[in-house]
Amino acid sequence: MSRIRAKNTRPEVMVRKALFACGFRYRINDRRYPGRPDIVLPKYKAGIFVNGCFWHGHDHCRMFHIPSTNTDWWKAKFRRNRSRDARITRALTVMGWRVCHVWECAIRGTSRLPFEQVIDTVQAWLTCGVGQTVEVRGRHD
């Protein structure tokens, strides 16, 4: 598990590059905000988290599964991760910030969306103020 990256993952870098190409300027993993969002857009008071489906326990996702060994420990870990994510989202919302969760399955895997659609959704959320919290998920049957 020491080789698991917390920052600069491939999906995160893809989203950052696309946002930069669209003219958005941001900060990366800014420690001033709860949960250190992967992408912070201070101008829009918005934080974007690019979540891995496995590590964040994305329900009903093909990329999430509970390992067959030590299942009790893994279930507890996924439960803690989900509650931490909810707590961080609430804290940012209370501060008046908007939060977007882009799931890995929206960018990678068999259920992925066209990448332009992912970026268009995030861009519309940023510029039009579409809700406080939004999730970008892949297609799941």
CSV table of N, CA and C in Angstrom, one decimal:
chain,number,residue,atom,x,y,z
A,1,MET,N,0.8,-1.2,0.0
A,1,MET,CA,0.0,0.0,0.0
A,1,MET,C,0.9,1.3,0.0
A,2,SER,N,2.1,1.1,0.2
A,2,SER,CA,3.0,2.3,0.2
A,2,SER,C,3.2,2.9,-1.2
A,3,ARG,N,2.9,2.1,-2.2
A,3,ARG,CA,3.0,2.7,-3.5
A,3,ARG,C,1.7,3.3,-4.1
A,4,ILE,N,0.7,3.4,-3.2
A,4,ILE,CA,-0.6,4.0,-3.6
A,4,ILE,C,-0.4,5.5,-3.6
A,5,ARG,N,-0.6,6.2,-4.7
A,5,ARG,CA,-0.4,7.6,-4.7
A,5,ARG,C,-1.6,8.4,-4.1
A,6,ALA,N,-1.3,9.4,-3.4
A,6,ALA,CA,-2.4,10.2,-2.8
A,6,ALA,C,-2.6,11.5,-3.7
A,7,LYS,N,-1.6,11.9,-4.4
A,7,LYS,CA,-1.7,13.1,-5.2
A,7,LYS,C,-1.2,12.8,-6.6
A,8,ASN,N,-1.6,13.6,-7.5
A,8,ASN,CA,-1.1,13.5,-8.9
A,8,ASN,C,-1.4,12.1,-9.6
A,9,THR,N,-2.6,11.6,-9.3
A,9,THR,CA,-3.0,10.4,-9.9
A,9,THR,C,-3.4,10.7,-11.4
A,10,ARG,N,-3.4,9.7,-12.2
A,10,ARG,CA,-3.7,9.9,-13.6
A,10,ARG,C,-5.0,10.6,-13.9
A,11,PRO,N,-6.1,10.1,-13.2
A,11,PRO,CA,-7.4,10.8,-13.4
A,11,PRO,C,-7.4,12.2,-13.0
A,12,GLU,N,-6.7,12.5,-11.9
A,12,GLU,CA,-6.6,13.9,-11.3
A,12,GLU,C,-5.9,14.8,-12.3
A,13,VAL,N,-4.8,14.3,-12.8
A,13,VAL,CA,-4.0,15.1,-13.8
A,13,VAL,C,-4.8,15.3,-15.1
A,14,MET,N,-5.5,14.3,-15.5
A,14,MET,CA,-6.4,14.5,-16.7
A,14,MET,C,-7.4,15.6,-16.5
A,15,VAL,N,-8.0,15.7,-15.4
A,15,VAL,CA,-9.0,16.7,-15.1
A,15,VAL,C,-8.4,18.0,-15.0
A,16,ARG,N,-7.2,18.1,-14.3
A,16,ARG,CA,-6.5,19.4,-14.2
A,16,ARG,C,-6.1,20.0,-15.5
A,17,LYS,N,-5.5,19.1,-16.4
A,17,LYS,CA,-5.1,19.6,-17.7
A,17,LYS,C,-6.3,20.1,-18.5
A,18,ALA,N,-7.4,19.4,-18.4
A,18,ALA,CA,-8.6,19.8,-19.2
A,18,ALA,C,-9.1,21.1,-18.7
A,19,LEU,N,-9.2,21.3,-17.4
A,19,LEU,CA,-9.6,22.6,-16.8
A,19,LEU,C,-8.7,23.7,-17.2
A,20,PHE,N,-7.4,23.5,-17.1
A,20,PHE,CA,-6.5,24.5,-17.5
A,20,PHE,C,-6.6,24.9,-18.9
A,21,ALA,N,-6.8,23.9,-19.8
A,21,ALA,CA,-7.0,24.2,-21.2
A,21,ALA,C,-8.3,25.0,-21.5
A,22,CYS,N,-9.3,24.9,-20.6
A,22,CYS,CA,-10.5,25.6,-20.7
A,22,CYS,C,-10.4,27.0,-20.1
A,23,GLY,N,-9.3,27.4,-19.5
A,23,GLY,CA,-9.0,28.7,-19.0
A,23,GLY,C,-9.2,28.8,-17.5
A,24,PHE,N,-9.5,27.7,-16.8
A,24,PHE,CA,-9.6,27.8,-15.3
A,24,PHE,C,-8.3,27.7,-14.7
A,25,ARG,N,-8.1,28.6,-13.7
A,25,ARG,CA,-6.9,28.6,-12.9
A,25,ARG,C,-7.2,28.1,-11.5
A,26,TYR,N,-6.3,27.3,-10.9
A,26,TYR,CA,-6.6,26.6,-9.7
A,26,TYR,C,-5.4,26.4,-8.8
A,27,ARG,N,-5.6,25.9,-7.6
A,27,ARG,CA,-4.6,25.5,-6.8
A,27,ARG,C,-4.7,24.0,-6.5
A,28,ILE,N,-3.6,23.3,-6.2
A,28,ILE,CA,-3.6,21.9,-6.0
A,28,ILE,C,-3.4,21.6,-4.5
A,29,ASN,N,-4.3,20.7,-4.0
A,29,ASN,CA,-4.2,20.2,-2.6
A,29,ASN,C,-3.9,21.3,-1.6
A,30,ASP,N,-4.7,22.4,-1.6
A,30,ASP,CA,-4.5,23.5,-0.7
A,30,ASP,C,-4.9,23.2,0.7
A,31,ARG,N,-3.9,23.3,1.6
A,31,ARG,CA,-4.1,22.8,3.0
A,31,ARG,C,-5.0,23.7,3.8
A,32,ARG,N,-5.3,24.9,3.3
A,32,ARG,CA,-6.2,25.8,4.0
A,32,ARG,C,-7.6,25.4,4.1
A,33,TYR,N,-8.0,24.4,3.3
A,33,TYR,CA,-9.4,24.0,3.3
A,33,TYR,C,-9.5,22.5,3.8
A,34,PRO,N,-10.7,22.2,4.4
A,34,PRO,CA,-10.9,20.9,4.9
A,34,PRO,C,-10.7,19.8,3.9
A,35,GLY,N,-10.0,18.8,4.2
A,35,GLY,CA,-9.8,17.7,3.3
A,35,GLY,C,-8.9,17.9,2.1
A,36,ARG,N,-8.2,19.1,2.1
A,36,ARG,CA,-7.3,19.4,1.0
A,36,ARG,C,-7.8,18.9,-0.4
A,37,PRO,N,-8.8,19.6,-0.9
A,37,PRO,CA,-9.4,19.2,-2.2
A,37,PRO,C,-8.3,19.0,-3.3
A,38,ASP,N,-8.5,18.1,-4.2
A,38,ASP,CA,-7.5,17.9,-5.2
A,38,ASP,C,-7.3,19.1,-6.1
A,39,ILE,N,-8.4,19.8,-6.4
A,39,ILE,CA,-8.4,21.0,-7.2
A,39,ILE,C,-9.2,22.1,-6.5
A,40,VAL,N,-8.6,23.2,-6.2
A,40,VAL,CA,-9.3,24.3,-5.5
A,40,VAL,C,-9.4,25.5,-6.5
A,41,LEU,N,-10.6,26.0,-6.7
A,41,LEU,CA,-10.8,27.1,-7.6
A,41,LEU,C,-11.3,28.3,-6.7
A,42,PRO,N,-10.4,29.1,-6.1
A,42,PRO,CA,-10.9,30.1,-5.2
A,42,PRO,C,-11.8,31.2,-5.8
A,43,LYS,N,-11.6,31.5,-7.1
A,43,LYS,CA,-12.5,32.4,-7.7
A,43,LYS,C,-13.9,32.0,-7.7
A,44,TYR,N,-14.2,30.7,-7.8
A,44,TYR,CA,-15.5,30.2,-7.8
A,44,TYR,C,-16.0,29.6,-6.5
A,45,LYS,N,-15.1,29.7,-5.5
A,45,LYS,CA,-15.3,29.1,-4.2
A,45,LYS,C,-15.8,27.6,-4.4
A,46,ALA,N,-14.9,26.9,-5.1
A,46,ALA,CA,-15.2,25.5,-5.4
A,46,ALA,C,-14.0,24.6,-5.2
A,47,GLY,N,-14.3,23.4,-4.7
A,47,GLY,CA,-13.3,22.4,-4.5
A,47,GLY,C,-13.7,21.1,-5.3
A,48,ILE,N,-12.8,20.5,-6.0
A,48,ILE,CA,-13.0,19.3,-6.8
A,48,ILE,C,-12.2,18.2,-6.2
A,49,PHE,N,-12.9,17.1,-5.9
A,49,PHE,CA,-12.2,15.8,-5.5
A,49,PHE,C,-12.3,14.8,-6.6
A,50,VAL,N,-11.2,14.2,-7.0
A,50,VAL,CA,-11.1,13.2,-8.0
A,50,VAL,C,-11.0,11.9,-7.1
A,51,ASN,N,-12.1,11.1,-7.0
A,51,ASN,CA,-12.1,10.0,-6.1
A,51,ASN,C,-11.8,8.7,-6.8
A,52,GLY,N,-11.0,7.8,-6.3
A,52,GLY,CA,-10.8,6.5,-6.8
A,52,GLY,C,-12.0,5.6,-6.3
A,53,CYS,N,-12.6,4.9,-7.2
A,53,CYS,CA,-13.8,4.1,-6.8
A,53,CYS,C,-13.5,3.1,-5.8
A,54,PHE,N,-12.3,2.4,-5.8
A,54,PHE,CA,-11.9,1.4,-4.8
A,54,PHE,C,-11.7,2.0,-3.5
A,55,TRP,N,-10.9,3.0,-3.4
A,55,TRP,CA,-10.5,3.6,-2.1
A,55,TRP,C,-11.6,4.3,-1.4
A,56,HIS,N,-12.6,4.9,-2.2
A,56,HIS,CA,-13.6,5.7,-1.6
A,56,HIS,C,-14.9,4.9,-1.5
A,57,GLY,N,-14.9,3.6,-1.9
A,57,GLY,CA,-16.1,2.7,-1.7
A,57,GLY,C,-17.3,3.2,-2.5
A,58,HIS,N,-17.1,3.3,-3.8
A,58,HIS,CA,-18.1,3.8,-4.7
A,58,HIS,C,-19.1,2.7,-4.9
A,59,ASP,N,-20.3,2.9,-4.4
A,59,ASP,CA,-21.4,1.8,-4.5
A,59,ASP,C,-21.8,1.6,-5.9
A,60,HIS,N,-22.2,0.4,-6.2
A,60,HIS,CA,-22.8,0.0,-7.5
A,60,HIS,C,-21.8,0.3,-8.6
A,61,CYS,N,-20.6,0.2,-8.4
A,61,CYS,CA,-19.5,0.5,-9.4
A,61,CYS,C,-18.8,-0.7,-9.8
A,62,ARG,N,-18.5,-0.9,-11.0
A,62,ARG,CA,-17.7,-2.1,-11.4
A,62,ARG,C,-16.3,-2.1,-10.9
A,63,MET,N,-15.8,-0.9,-10.6
A,63,MET,CA,-14.4,-0.7,-10.2
A,63,MET,C,-14.2,-0.9,-8.7
A,64,PHE,N,-15.3,-1.1,-8.0
A,64,PHE,CA,-15.2,-1.3,-6.5
A,64,PHE,C,-15.6,-2.7,-6.2
A,65,HIS,N,-14.8,-3.3,-5.3
A,65,HIS,CA,-15.1,-4.6,-4.8
A,65,HIS,C,-14.4,-4.7,-3.4
A,66,ILE,N,-15.0,-5.5,-2.6
A,66,ILE,CA,-14.4,-5.8,-1.3
A,66,ILE,C,-13.4,-6.9,-1.4
A,67,PRO,N,-12.2,-6.8,-1.0
A,67,PRO,CA,-11.2,-7.9,-1.2
A,67,PRO,C,-11.7,-9.1,-0.4
A,68,SER,N,-11.3,-10.3,-0.9
A,68,SER,CA,-11.8,-11.5,-0.3
A,68,SER,C,-11.1,-11.9,1.0
A,69,THR,N,-9.9,-11.3,1.2
A,69,THR,CA,-9.2,-11.6,2.5
A,69,THR,C,-9.4,-10.4,3.4
A,70,ASN,N,-9.5,-10.7,4.7
A,70,ASN,CA,-9.6,-9.6,5.7
A,70,ASN,C,-10.8,-8.7,5.5
A,71,THR,N,-11.9,-9.3,5.1
A,71,THR,CA,-13.1,-8.4,4.7
A,71,THR,C,-13.6,-7.5,5.8
A,72,ASP,N,-13.5,-7.9,7.0
A,72,ASP,CA,-14.0,-7.0,8.1
A,72,ASP,C,-13.2,-5.8,8.2
A,73,TRP,N,-11.9,-5.9,8.1
A,73,TRP,CA,-11.0,-4.7,8.1
A,73,TRP,C,-11.3,-3.8,6.9
A,74,TRP,N,-11.5,-4.4,5.7
A,74,TRP,CA,-11.7,-3.6,4.5
A,74,TRP,C,-13.1,-2.9,4.6
A,75,LYS,N,-14.1,-3.6,5.1
A,75,LYS,CA,-15.4,-3.0,5.2
A,75,LYS,C,-15.4,-1.8,6.2
A,76,ALA,N,-14.7,-1.9,7.3
A,76,ALA,CA,-14.5,-0.8,8.3
A,76,ALA,C,-13.8,0.3,7.6
A,77,LYS,N,-12.7,0.0,6.9
A,77,LYS,CA,-11.9,1.1,6.2
A,77,LYS,C,-12.8,1.9,5.2
A,78,PHE,N,-13.6,1.2,4.4
A,78,PHE,CA,-14.4,1.9,3.4
A,78,PHE,C,-15.5,2.7,4.1
A,79,ARG,N,-16.0,2.2,5.2
A,79,ARG,CA,-17.0,2.9,6.0
A,79,ARG,C,-16.4,4.2,6.6
A,80,ARG,N,-15.2,4.1,7.1
A,80,ARG,CA,-14.5,5.3,7.6
A,80,ARG,C,-14.2,6.3,6.5
A,81,ASN,N,-13.8,5.8,5.3
A,81,ASN,CA,-13.5,6.7,4.2
A,81,ASN,C,-14.7,7.4,3.8
A,82,ARG,N,-15.9,6.7,3.7
A,82,ARG,CA,-17.1,7.4,3.3
A,82,ARG,C,-17.6,8.4,4.3
A,83,SER,N,-17.4,8.1,5.5
A,83,SER,CA,-17.9,9.1,6.5
A,83,SER,C,-16.9,10.3,6.6
A,84,ARG,N,-15.7,10.1,6.3
A,84,ARG,CA,-14.7,11.2,6.3
A,84,ARG,C,-15.1,12.1,5.0
A,85,ASP,N,-15.4,11.5,3.9
A,85,ASP,CA,-15.7,12.2,2.7
A,85,ASP,C,-17.0,13.1,2.9
A,86,ALA,N,-18.0,12.5,3.6
A,86,ALA,CA,-19.2,13.2,3.9
A,86,ALA,C,-18.9,14.4,4.9
A,87,ARG,N,-18.1,14.1,5.9
A,87,ARG,CA,-17.8,15.2,6.8
A,87,ARG,C,-17.0,16.3,6.2
A,88,ILE,N,-16.1,16.0,5.3
A,88,ILE,CA,-15.4,17.1,4.6
A,88,ILE,C,-16.3,17.9,3.6
A,89,THR,N,-17.2,17.2,2.9
A,89,THR,CA,-18.1,17.9,2.1
A,89,THR,C,-19.0,18.8,2.9
A,90,ARG,N,-19.5,18.3,4.0
A,90,ARG,CA,-20.3,19.2,4.9
A,90,ARG,C,-19.6,20.4,5.3
A,91,ALA,N,-18.3,20.2,5.8
A,91,ALA,CA,-17.5,21.3,6.3
A,91,ALA,C,-17.3,22.4,5.2
A,92,LEU,N,-17.0,22.0,4.0
A,92,LEU,CA,-16.8,22.9,2.9
A,92,LEU,C,-18.1,23.6,2.6
A,93,THR,N,-19.2,22.9,2.6
A,93,THR,CA,-20.5,23.5,2.3
A,93,THR,C,-20.9,24.6,3.3
A,94,VAL,N,-20.6,24.3,4.6
A,94,VAL,CA,-20.9,25.2,5.6
A,94,VAL,C,-20.0,26.5,5.5
A,95,MET,N,-18.8,26.3,4.9
A,95,MET,CA,-18.0,27.5,4.7
A,95,MET,C,-18.4,28.3,3.5
A,96,GLY,N,-19.5,27.8,2.8
A,96,GLY,CA,-20.0,28.5,1.6
A,96,GLY,C,-19.3,28.1,0.3
A,97,TRP,N,-18.6,27.0,0.4
A,97,TRP,CA,-17.9,26.5,-0.8
A,97,TRP,C,-18.8,25.4,-1.5
A,98,ARG,N,-18.6,25.2,-2.8
A,98,ARG,CA,-19.3,24.2,-3.6
A,98,ARG,C,-18.3,23.0,-3.8
A,99,VAL,N,-18.8,21.8,-3.8
A,99,VAL,CA,-18.0,20.6,-3.9
A,99,VAL,C,-18.4,19.8,-5.1
A,100,CYS,N,-17.4,19.3,-5.8
A,100,CYS,CA,-17.6,18.3,-6.9
A,100,CYS,C,-16.8,17.1,-6.6
A,101,HIS,N,-17.4,15.9,-6.8
A,101,HIS,CA,-16.7,14.7,-6.7
A,101,HIS,C,-16.7,14.1,-8.1
A,102,VAL,N,-15.6,13.9,-8.7
A,102,VAL,CA,-15.4,13.2,-10.0
A,102,VAL,C,-14.9,11.8,-9.7
A,103,TRP,N,-15.7,10.8,-10.0
A,103,TRP,CA,-15.4,9.5,-9.7
A,103,TRP,C,-14.5,8.9,-10.8
A,104,GLU,N,-13.6,8.0,-10.4
A,104,GLU,CA,-12.6,7.4,-11.3
A,104,GLU,C,-13.4,6.7,-12.5
A,105,CYS,N,-14.5,6.1,-12.2
A,105,CYS,CA,-15.3,5.3,-13.2
A,105,CYS,C,-15.8,6.3,-14.3
A,106,ALA,N,-15.9,7.6,-14.1
A,106,ALA,CA,-16.4,8.5,-15.1
A,106,ALA,C,-15.2,8.7,-16.1
A,107,ILE,N,-14.0,8.4,-15.7
A,107,ILE,CA,-12.8,8.8,-16.6
A,107,ILE,C,-12.2,7.5,-17.1
A,108,ARG,N,-12.2,6.4,-16.3
A,108,ARG,CA,-11.5,5.2,-16.7
A,108,ARG,C,-12.5,4.0,-16.7
A,109,GLY,N,-12.1,2.9,-17.3
A,109,GLY,CA,-12.8,1.7,-17.3
A,109,GLY,C,-13.9,1.6,-18.3
A,110,THR,N,-14.7,0.5,-18.3
A,110,THR,CA,-15.7,0.2,-19.3
A,110,THR,C,-16.9,1.1,-19.1
A,111,SER,N,-17.1,1.6,-18.0
A,111,SER,CA,-18.3,2.4,-17.8
A,111,SER,C,-18.1,3.9,-17.9
A,112,ARG,N,-16.9,4.3,-18.4
A,112,ARG,CA,-16.5,5.7,-18.5
A,112,ARG,C,-17.4,6.5,-19.4
A,113,LEU,N,-17.5,7.8,-19.1
A,113,LEU,CA,-18.2,8.7,-20.0
A,113,LEU,C,-17.2,9.3,-21.0
A,114,PRO,N,-17.7,9.9,-22.1
A,114,PRO,CA,-16.8,10.6,-23.0
A,114,PRO,C,-16.1,11.7,-22.1
A,115,PHE,N,-14.8,11.9,-22.2
A,115,PHE,CA,-14.1,12.8,-21.3
A,115,PHE,C,-14.6,14.2,-21.5
A,116,GLU,N,-15.0,14.6,-22.7
A,116,GLU,CA,-15.6,15.9,-23.0
A,116,GLU,C,-16.8,16.1,-22.1
A,117,GLN,N,-17.6,15.1,-22.0
A,117,GLN,CA,-18.8,15.2,-21.2
A,117,GLN,C,-18.5,15.4,-19.7
A,118,VAL,N,-17.5,14.8,-19.2
A,118,VAL,CA,-17.1,15.0,-17.8
A,118,VAL,C,-16.7,16.4,-17.6
A,119,ILE,N,-15.8,16.9,-18.5
A,119,ILE,CA,-15.3,18.3,-18.4
A,119,ILE,C,-16.4,19.3,-18.6
A,120,ASP,N,-17.3,19.0,-19.5
A,120,ASP,CA,-18.5,19.9,-19.8
A,120,ASP,C,-19.3,20.0,-18.5
A,121,THR,N,-19.6,18.9,-17.8
A,121,THR,CA,-20.4,18.9,-16.6
A,121,THR,C,-19.7,19.7,-15.5
A,122,VAL,N,-18.4,19.5,-15.3
A,122,VAL,CA,-17.7,20.3,-14.3
A,122,VAL,C,-17.7,21.8,-14.7
A,123,GLN,N,-17.4,22.1,-15.9
A,123,GLN,CA,-17.4,23.5,-16.4
A,123,GLN,C,-18.7,24.2,-16.2
A,124,ALA,N,-19.8,23.5,-16.5
A,124,ALA,CA,-21.2,24.0,-16.3
A,124,ALA,C,-21.4,24.3,-14.9
A,125,TRP,N,-21.0,23.3,-14.0
A,125,TRP,CA,-21.2,23.4,-12.6
A,125,TRP,C,-20.5,24.7,-12.1
A,126,LEU,N,-19.2,24.9,-12.6
A,126,LEU,CA,-18.4,26.0,-12.1
A,126,LEU,C,-19.0,27.3,-12.5
A,127,THR,N,-19.4,27.5,-13.8
A,127,THR,CA,-19.8,28.8,-14.3
A,127,THR,C,-21.2,29.1,-14.1
A,128,CYS,N,-22.1,28.1,-14.0
A,128,CYS,CA,-23.5,28.4,-13.9
A,128,CYS,C,-24.0,28.3,-12.4
A,129,GLY,N,-23.1,27.8,-11.5
A,129,GLY,CA,-23.5,27.6,-10.1
A,129,GLY,C,-24.6,26.6,-10.0
A,130,VAL,N,-24.4,25.5,-10.7
A,130,VAL,CA,-25.4,24.4,-10.6
A,130,VAL,C,-25.3,23.6,-9.3
A,131,GLY,N,-26.0,24.1,-8.3
A,131,GLY,CA,-26.0,23.3,-7.0
A,131,GLY,C,-24.7,23.5,-6.2
A,132,GLN,N,-24.9,23.1,-4.9
A,132,GLN,CA,-23.7,23.1,-4.0
A,132,GLN,C,-22.8,22.0,-4.2
A,133,THR,N,-23.4,20.8,-4.4
A,133,THR,CA,-22.6,19.6,-4.5
A,133,THR,C,-23.0,18.8,-5.7
A,134,VAL,N,-22.0,18.3,-6.5
A,134,VAL,CA,-22.4,17.5,-7.7
A,134,VAL,C,-21.4,16.3,-7.7
A,135,GLU,N,-21.9,15.2,-8.3
A,135,GLU,CA,-21.1,14.1,-8.5
A,135,GLU,C,-21.1,13.7,-10.0
A,136,VAL,N,-19.9,13.4,-10.5
A,136,VAL,CA,-19.8,13.0,-11.9
A,136,VAL,C,-19.4,11.5,-11.8
A,137,ARG,N,-20.4,10.7,-12.2
A,137,ARG,CA,-20.2,9.2,-12.2
A,137,ARG,C,-20.2,8.6,-13.6
A,138,GLY,N,-19.6,7.4,-13.7
A,138,GLY,CA,-19.6,6.7,-14.9
A,138,GLY,C,-21.0,6.1,-15.1
A,139,ARG,N,-21.2,5.4,-16.3
A,139,ARG,CA,-22.4,4.8,-16.6
A,139,ARG,C,-22.4,3.4,-15.9
A,140,HIS,N,-23.5,3.1,-15.1
A,140,HIS,CA,-23.6,1.9,-14.4
A,140,HIS,C,-24.9,1.2,-14.8
A,141,ASP,N,-24.9,0.0,-15.1
A,141,ASP,CA,-26.1,-0.7,-15.5
A,141,ASP,C,-26.8,-1.2,-14.3
